[in-house]
XYZ file of C-alpha atoms in Angstrom:
129
model
C -103.797 62.562 -10.965
C -101.653 60.239 -13.545
C -98.330 60.647 -14.190
C -97.028 62.493 -17.744
C -94.481 60.001 -19.132
C -91.943 60.915 -21.667
C -91.618 59.287 -25.070
C -88.521 58.230 -26.749
C -87.597 56.067 -29.276
C -84.423 53.858 -29.937
C -83.433 52.395 -33.106
C -81.190 49.087 -33.963
C -79.806 47.743 -37.032
C -80.170 43.821 -37.732
C -78.881 41.362 -40.229
C -81.744 39.465 -40.267
C -85.539 39.373 -42.200
C -88.526 41.012 -41.244
C -90.348 37.734 -40.662
C -87.761 36.188 -38.237
C -87.063 39.358 -36.296
C -91.182 39.841 -35.935
C -91.256 36.525 -34.460
C -88.891 37.491 -31.507
C -91.238 40.694 -30.901
C -94.935 39.352 -31.022
C -94.811 35.865 -29.609
C -94.670 34.518 -26.099
C -91.646 32.041 -27.137
C -90.258 34.784 -29.386
C -90.439 37.434 -26.204
C -89.151 34.682 -23.811
C -86.019 34.133 -25.724
C -84.597 37.381 -24.604
C -86.980 39.867 -23.226
C -88.216 38.068 -19.915
C -87.569 34.641 -18.392
C -90.984 33.281 -19.428
C -94.214 34.714 -21.527
C -97.654 33.008 -21.007
C -100.433 34.570 -23.450
C -104.220 34.208 -22.465
C -106.332 36.263 -25.259
C -104.318 39.406 -25.783
C -102.480 39.858 -22.174
C -99.335 38.544 -22.233
C -97.520 37.712 -18.861
C -93.952 38.242 -18.871
C -91.854 36.438 -16.059
C -88.691 38.119 -14.764
C -87.103 36.337 -11.461
C -90.608 35.331 -10.485
C -92.018 38.459 -10.699
C -94.958 38.508 -13.081
C -96.133 41.708 -15.194
C -98.816 41.794 -17.512
C -99.275 43.566 -20.745
C -102.171 43.433 -23.201
C -101.015 43.349 -27.164
C -102.869 46.795 -28.264
C -102.215 46.839 -32.138
C -100.273 44.609 -34.137
C -99.215 44.485 -38.389
C -97.572 41.530 -39.578
C -93.656 42.005 -39.685
C -94.344 45.934 -39.640
C -94.823 46.506 -35.719
C -96.765 45.632 -32.470
C -97.427 47.662 -29.322
C -98.238 46.798 -25.933
C -99.676 48.201 -23.043
C -98.959 47.618 -19.299
C -101.985 46.176 -17.647
C -100.695 48.361 -14.148
C -99.664 51.290 -15.732
C -102.101 54.400 -14.880
C -101.120 56.381 -17.690
C -103.419 55.064 -20.499
C -101.753 56.828 -23.620
C -98.428 54.977 -22.680
C -97.065 51.989 -24.133
C -94.113 50.211 -25.238
C -94.080 49.432 -29.452
C -91.785 47.574 -32.112
C -91.616 48.493 -35.425
C -89.393 47.020 -38.458
C -88.939 49.082 -41.514
C -86.247 47.761 -44.146
C -84.219 50.315 -45.847
C -84.808 50.148 -49.722
C -81.903 51.135 -50.829
C -79.351 49.161 -48.212
C -81.718 46.392 -47.588
C -80.973 46.860 -43.949
C -83.676 45.656 -41.034
C -83.922 48.152 -38.898
C -85.920 47.900 -35.226
C -87.608 50.901 -33.898
C -88.375 50.601 -29.905
C -91.168 53.064 -28.972
C -91.378 53.489 -25.079
C -92.352 55.927 -22.469
C -90.624 56.398 -19.482
C -91.305 58.612 -16.046
C -89.085 61.944 -15.537
C -85.744 61.250 -14.271
C -85.708 57.579 -15.626
C -85.179 57.589 -19.502
C -81.616 56.709 -19.035
C -82.138 54.022 -17.186
C -84.785 52.846 -19.767
C -82.815 53.157 -22.638
C -79.615 51.481 -21.011
C -82.033 48.567 -20.396
C -83.310 48.013 -23.601
C -79.857 48.116 -25.042
C -78.794 45.450 -22.796
C -82.116 43.668 -24.049
C -81.706 44.057 -27.499
C -78.237 43.177 -27.378
C -79.582 39.637 -25.936
C -82.206 39.642 -28.957
C -79.082 40.272 -31.232
C -77.281 37.388 -29.797
C -79.761 35.306 -30.050
C -80.679 35.808 -33.434
C -76.859 35.757 -34.396
C -77.143 39.640 -35.559
C -74.149 40.837 -33.863
C-alpha cells in the first residue's frame, strides 16, 4: 500500500528573466547553486548531494524557460513529483516561480518552510532579494 501525498503549490516573485531563472531550475550547475550541495546528471537522472547523502530524481518533463518536473526515484508514490513553473505577468512583467510539490500528511508545513529557505537562497544567488 502506497502512502497518498498531498499536493501543494507555492508562488515566489523574482526580478530576473525567465531564461536565467530556468537555468537555475533545470541544470546541475544551476541547481547546485541553491538546491543542493552538489548535483550530477546521467541521462535524465539527477543525483542531488546534501551533507554527503545522495538522493536521485528523474527529470520527467521540461518545457524550455517555462517548467521542469522531477520525480524522486525512491518515492513509492508514482504520482508524486516536484515541479518548477515560470509565469510572466503580462501587465507587470514580473516573473513568478510556482513550486509544486507533494508532502505526506503532517509534513506539509515542514516542506513549505524548507522551500521558503531554499527559494531565499535562489533569490540571493540571483541578486533578486
